[in-house]
PDB file of C-alpha atoms in Angstrom:
ATOM      1  CA  MET A   1     164.932 334.750 192.675  1.00  0.00           C
ATOM      2  CA  VAL A   2     165.435 331.804 194.943  1.00  0.00           C
ATOM      3  CA  GLY A   3     166.067 328.520 193.165  1.00  0.00           C
ATOM      4  CA  MET A   4     166.328 330.084 189.700  1.00  0.00           C
ATOM      5  CA  THR A   5     168.173 328.229 186.936  1.00  0.00           C
ATOM      6  CA  VAL A   6     168.906 329.051 183.297  1.00  0.00           C
ATOM      7  CA  GLU A   7     168.989 325.970 181.063  1.00  0.00           C
ATOM      8  CA  PRO A   8     168.925 325.215 177.327  1.00  0.00           C
ATOM      9  CA  MET A   9     165.439 325.418 175.823  1.00  0.00           C
ATOM     10  CA  ASP A  10     163.542 322.195 175.197  1.00  0.00           C
ATOM     11  CA  ARG A  11     160.456 321.418 173.115  1.00  0.00           C
ATOM     12  CA  VAL A  12     158.057 321.145 176.077  1.00  0.00           C
ATOM     13  CA  MET A  13     158.973 324.549 177.499  1.00  0.00           C
ATOM     14  CA  ALA A  14     159.124 326.160 174.042  1.00  0.00           C
ATOM     15  CA  SER A  15     155.553 324.983 173.445  1.00  0.00           C
ATOM     16  CA  LYS A  16     154.410 326.569 176.705  1.00  0.00           C
ATOM     17  CA  ILE A  17     156.206 329.851 175.993  1.00  0.00           C
ATOM     18  CA  SER A  18     154.898 330.131 172.427  1.00  0.00           C
ATOM     19  CA  SER A  19     151.333 329.965 173.776  1.00  0.00           C
ATOM     20  CA  TRP A  20     151.773 332.755 176.361  1.00  0.00           C
ATOM     21  CA  LYS A  21     149.393 335.686 175.852  1.00  0.00           C
ATOM     22  CA  TYR A  22     150.178 339.142 177.164  1.00  0.00           C
ATOM     23  CA  SER A  23     147.448 341.764 177.699  1.00  0.00           C
ATOM     24  CA  GLU A  24     147.459 345.129 175.903  1.00  0.00           C
ATOM     25  CA  PRO A  25     149.672 346.969 175.230  1.00  0.00           C
ATOM     26  CA  TYR A  26     152.115 344.113 175.844  1.00  0.00           C
ATOM     27  CA  ASP A  27     150.231 341.795 173.445  1.00  0.00           C
ATOM     28  CA  PHE A  28     152.764 343.097 170.940  1.00  0.00           C
ATOM     29  CA  TYR A  29     155.074 340.423 172.422  1.00  0.00           C
ATOM     30  CA  ASN A  30     152.689 337.500 171.786  1.00  0.00           C
ATOM     31  CA  MET A  31     154.209 334.819 169.551  1.00  0.00           C
ATOM     32  CA  ASP A  32     152.728 332.980 166.619  1.00  0.00           C
ATOM     33  CA  ASP A  33     152.717 329.389 167.904  1.00  0.00           C
ATOM     34  CA  ASP A  34     154.537 327.705 164.976  1.00  0.00           C
ATOM     35  CA  ALA A  35     157.034 330.471 164.208  1.00  0.00           C
ATOM     36  CA  GLY A  36     157.566 330.992 167.927  1.00  0.00           C
ATOM     37  CA  MET A  37     158.384 327.313 168.427  1.00  0.00           C
ATOM     38  CA  ASP A  38     160.926 327.329 165.608  1.00  0.00           C
ATOM     39  CA  GLU A  39     162.660 330.413 166.972  1.00  0.00           C
ATOM     40  CA  LEU A  40     162.658 329.186 170.574  1.00  0.00           C
ATOM     41  CA  LEU A  41     164.342 325.953 169.461  1.00  0.00           C
ATOM     42  CA  ASN A  42     167.074 327.585 167.315  1.00  0.00           C
ATOM     43  CA  GLY A  43     169.789 326.965 169.933  1.00  0.00           C
ATOM     44  CA  THR A  44     170.122 330.526 171.261  1.00  0.00           C
ATOM     45  CA  PHE A  45     167.205 330.428 173.717  1.00  0.00           C
ATOM     46  CA  PHE A  46     167.231 329.331 177.338  1.00  0.00           C
ATOM     47  CA  LYS A  47     164.383 328.497 179.682  1.00  0.00           C
ATOM     48  CA  ILE A  48     164.370 330.087 183.107  1.00  0.00           C
ATOM     49  CA  LEU A  49     163.037 327.985 185.943  1.00  0.00           C
ATOM     50  CA  GLU A  50     162.340 328.948 189.530  1.00  0.00           C
ATOM     51  CA  ASN A  51     161.971 325.969 191.847  1.00  0.00           C
ATOM     52  CA  GLU A  52     161.525 323.871 188.671  1.00  0.00           C
ATOM     53  CA  MET A  53     158.602 326.022 187.416  1.00  0.00           C
ATOM     54  CA  LEU A  54     158.900 327.880 184.095  1.00  0.00           C
ATOM     55  CA  ILE A  55     159.030 331.625 184.755  1.00  0.00           C
ATOM     56  CA  GLY A  56     160.592 332.993 181.574  1.00  0.00           C
ATOM     57  CA  TYR A  57     163.158 332.736 178.836  1.00  0.00           C
ATOM     58  CA  CYS A  58     166.164 334.568 177.471  1.00  0.00           C
ATOM     59  CA  CYS A  59     168.208 334.583 174.285  1.00  0.00           C
ATOM     60  CA  PHE A  60     171.471 336.035 173.098  1.00  0.00           C
ATOM     61  CA  GLY A  61     173.009 337.298 169.874  1.00  0.00           C
ATOM     62  CA  LYS A  62     171.050 337.739 166.650  1.00  0.00           C
ATOM     63  CA  SER A  63     167.910 336.211 168.172  1.00  0.00           C
ATOM     64  CA  ALA A  64     167.782 339.165 170.581  1.00  0.00           C
ATOM     65  CA  ILE A  65     167.729 341.928 167.960  1.00  0.00           C
ATOM     66  CA  VAL A  66     164.954 343.532 165.924  1.00  0.00           C
ATOM     67  CA  PRO A  67     166.304 342.832 162.403  1.00  0.00           C
ATOM     68  CA  ILE A  68     165.122 346.085 160.826  1.00  0.00           C
ATOM     69  CA  GLY A  69     167.388 347.890 163.306  1.00  0.00           C
ATOM     70  CA  LEU A  70     170.399 346.709 161.293  1.00  0.00           C
ATOM     71  CA  GLN A  71     169.595 349.149 158.495  1.00  0.00           C
ATOM     72  CA  PHE A  72     169.557 351.997 161.035  1.00  0.00           C
ATOM     73  CA  GLY A  73     172.949 351.027 162.500  1.00  0.00           C
ATOM     74  CA  ALA A  74     171.386 349.976 165.810  1.00  0.00           C
ATOM     75  CA  TYR A  75     173.656 346.962 166.287  1.00  0.00           C
ATOM     76  CA  PRO A  76     177.326 347.811 165.763  1.00  0.00           C
ATOM     77  CA  GLU A  77     179.684 344.946 166.546  1.00  0.00           C
ATOM     78  CA  ASN A  78     181.592 346.542 169.388  1.00  0.00           C
ATOM     79  CA  GLY A  79     182.158 343.814 171.954  1.00  0.00           C
ATOM     80  CA  THR A  80     178.473 343.794 172.846  1.00  0.00           C
ATOM     81  CA  VAL A  81     176.193 340.840 173.486  1.00  0.00           C
ATOM     82  CA  ASP A  82     172.524 341.366 172.648  1.00  0.00           C
ATOM     83  CA  VAL A  83     170.136 340.049 175.282  1.00  0.00           C
ATOM     84  CA  GLY A  84     166.475 339.205 174.774  1.00  0.00           C
ATOM     85  CA  LEU A  85     164.102 338.061 177.474  1.00  0.00           C
ATOM     86  CA  GLY A  86     160.516 337.405 178.409  1.00  0.00           C
ATOM     87  CA  MET A  87     158.771 336.725 181.693  1.00  0.00           C
ATOM     88  CA  ARG A  88     155.638 334.598 182.050  1.00  0.00           C
ATOM     89  CA  PRO A  89     152.687 337.001 181.613  1.00  0.00           C
ATOM     90  CA  ASP A  90     151.096 336.377 185.023  1.00  0.00           C
ATOM     91  CA  LEU A  91     154.390 337.254 186.745  1.00  0.00           C
ATOM     92  CA  THR A  92     154.931 340.640 185.073  1.00  0.00           C
ATOM     93  CA  GLY A  93     154.230 343.875 186.916  1.00  0.00           C
ATOM     94  CA  HIS A  94     154.750 342.398 190.391  1.00  0.00           C
ATOM     95  CA  GLY A  95     158.231 343.711 191.221  1.00  0.00           C
ATOM     96  CA  ARG A  96     160.100 340.583 190.159  1.00  0.00           C
ATOM     97  CA  GLY A  97     161.838 342.035 187.120  1.00  0.00           C
ATOM     98  CA  TYR A  98     165.009 343.304 188.799  1.00  0.00           C
ATOM     99  CA  ALA A  99     165.999 339.886 190.162  1.00  0.00           C
ATOM    100  CA  PHE A 100     164.860 338.162 186.954  1.00  0.00           C
ATOM    101  CA  VAL A 101     166.938 340.341 184.617  1.00  0.00           C
ATOM    102  CA  SER A 102     169.899 340.405 187.026  1.00  0.00           C
ATOM    103  CA  SER A 103     170.011 336.617 186.965  1.00  0.00           C
ATOM    104  CA  ILE A 104     169.950 336.580 183.162  1.00  0.00           C
ATOM    105  CA  LEU A 105     172.846 339.056 183.053  1.00  0.00           C
ATOM    106  CA  GLU A 106     174.826 336.973 185.559  1.00  0.00           C
ATOM    107  CA  PHE A 107     174.268 333.896 183.385  1.00  0.00           C
ATOM    108  CA  ALA A 108     175.405 335.813 180.283  1.00  0.00           C
ATOM    109  CA  LEU A 109     178.581 336.913 182.068  1.00  0.00           C
ATOM    110  CA  SER A 110     179.412 333.275 182.783  1.00  0.00           C
ATOM    111  CA  GLU A 111     178.794 332.166 179.177  1.00  0.00           C
ATOM    112  CA  TYR A 112     180.015 334.955 176.881  1.00  0.00           C
ATOM    113  CA  ASN A 113     183.126 337.101 176.447  1.00  0.00           C
ATOM    114  CA  PHE A 114     182.143 340.727 175.799  1.00  0.00           C
ATOM    115  CA  SER A 115     182.479 344.257 177.170  1.00  0.00           C
ATOM    116  CA  GLN A 116     178.827 345.297 177.354  1.00  0.00           C
ATOM    117  CA  PHE A 117     175.196 344.191 177.252  1.00  0.00           C
ATOM    118  CA  ARG A 118     172.633 345.567 174.800  1.00  0.00           C
ATOM    119  CA  LEU A 119     168.842 345.282 175.009  1.00  0.00           C
ATOM    120  CA  THR A 120     166.193 346.351 172.516  1.00  0.00           C
ATOM    121  CA  VAL A 121     162.793 347.344 173.881  1.00  0.00           C
ATOM    122  CA  ALA A 122     159.607 348.782 172.387  1.00  0.00           C
ATOM    123  CA  GLN A 123     159.522 352.484 173.249  1.00  0.00           C
ATOM    124  CA  PHE A 124     155.988 352.141 174.687  1.00  0.00           C
ATOM    125  CA  ASN A 125     157.206 349.595 177.268  1.00  0.00           C
ATOM    126  CA  LYS A 126     157.937 352.234 179.915  1.00  0.00           C
ATOM    127  CA  ARG A 127     157.874 349.618 182.685  1.00  0.00           C
ATOM    128  CA  ALA A 128     160.764 347.667 181.114  1.00  0.00           C
ATOM    129  CA  ILE A 129     162.715 350.815 180.232  1.00  0.00           C
ATOM    130  CA  ALA A 130     162.513 352.017 183.852  1.00  0.00           C
ATOM    131  CA  LEU A 131     163.741 348.602 185.043  1.00  0.00           C
ATOM    132  CA  TYR A 132     166.646 348.558 182.592  1.00  0.00           C
ATOM    133  CA  LYS A 133     167.696 352.053 183.725  1.00  0.00           C
ATOM    134  CA  LYS A 134     167.691 350.824 187.359  1.00  0.00           C
ATOM    135  CA  LEU A 135     169.995 348.016 186.205  1.00  0.00           C
ATOM    136  CA  GLY A 136     172.443 350.553 184.752  1.00  0.00           C
ATOM    137  CA  PHE A 137     171.415 350.525 181.077  1.00  0.00           C
ATOM    138  CA  LYS A 138     171.673 353.775 179.132  1.00  0.00           C
ATOM    139  CA  PRO A 139     169.476 354.696 176.135  1.00  0.00           C
ATOM    140  CA  ILE A 140     171.467 354.616 172.887  1.00  0.00           C
ATOM    141  CA  MET A 141     169.190 355.045 169.887  1.00  0.00           C
ATOM    142  CA  VAL A 142     165.605 354.811 168.667  1.00  0.00           C
ATOM    143  CA  PHE A 143     164.541 353.289 165.350  1.00  0.00           C
ATOM    144  CA  PRO A 144     161.125 352.611 163.781  1.00  0.00           C
ATOM    145  CA  MET A 145     159.476 349.387 162.690  1.00  0.00           C
ATOM    146  CA  GLY A 146     156.122 350.237 161.174  1.00  0.00           C
ATOM    147  CA  ASN A 147     154.227 352.274 163.749  1.00  0.00           C
ATOM    148  CA  VAL A 148     156.354 351.068 166.695  1.00  0.00           C
ATOM    149  CA  GLU A 149     159.602 352.666 167.803  1.00  0.00           C
ATOM    150  CA  PHE A 150     162.332 350.591 169.424  1.00  0.00           C
ATOM    151  CA  LEU A 151     164.997 351.755 171.839  1.00  0.00           C
ATOM    152  CA  THR A 152     168.409 350.141 172.190  1.00  0.00           C
ATOM    153  CA  MET A 153     170.023 350.367 175.620  1.00  0.00           C
ATOM    154  CA  GLU A 154     173.544 349.395 176.669  1.00  0.00           C
ATOM    155  CA  ARG A 155     175.368 348.678 179.901  1.00  0.00           C
ATOM    156  CA  ARG A 156     179.133 348.401 180.119  1.00  0.00           C
ATOM    157  CA  ILE A 157     180.655 345.545 182.080  1.00  0.00           C
ATOM    158  CA  SER A 158     182.857 346.968 184.822  1.00  0.00           C
TER     159      SER A 158
END
């Protein structure tokens, strides 16, 4: 994405992101405004700008996991960095995901020392899973949270 930058999250952008509303079935990713703000400002989130316009966010480490997955052994500490991300709802589904996620991974490579990336995605999000496979991620395991199943995917750094 031309002119894309990844920068530490700030209150103004966190407020915008916490109010984003995705349509079904992706409304699963909608945030509660107050809890969303607190999480977005915890120091592990970054805003993603394209030509100075907010287009998404990413996070790393514990903020990028689904906590219940810990009890299923979904997150072994094996030189892996967990990556979480979200794109502005009106930009999803328009073929921009490959460049968006690639830029996040490039940023992570410049900031963290690890041997592989790991993502966690809702099993129903076939669009994201297909994208992650194109980016070289391999399915690792599935675990439940209520009536939703999550898939972890990993990609080794070569």
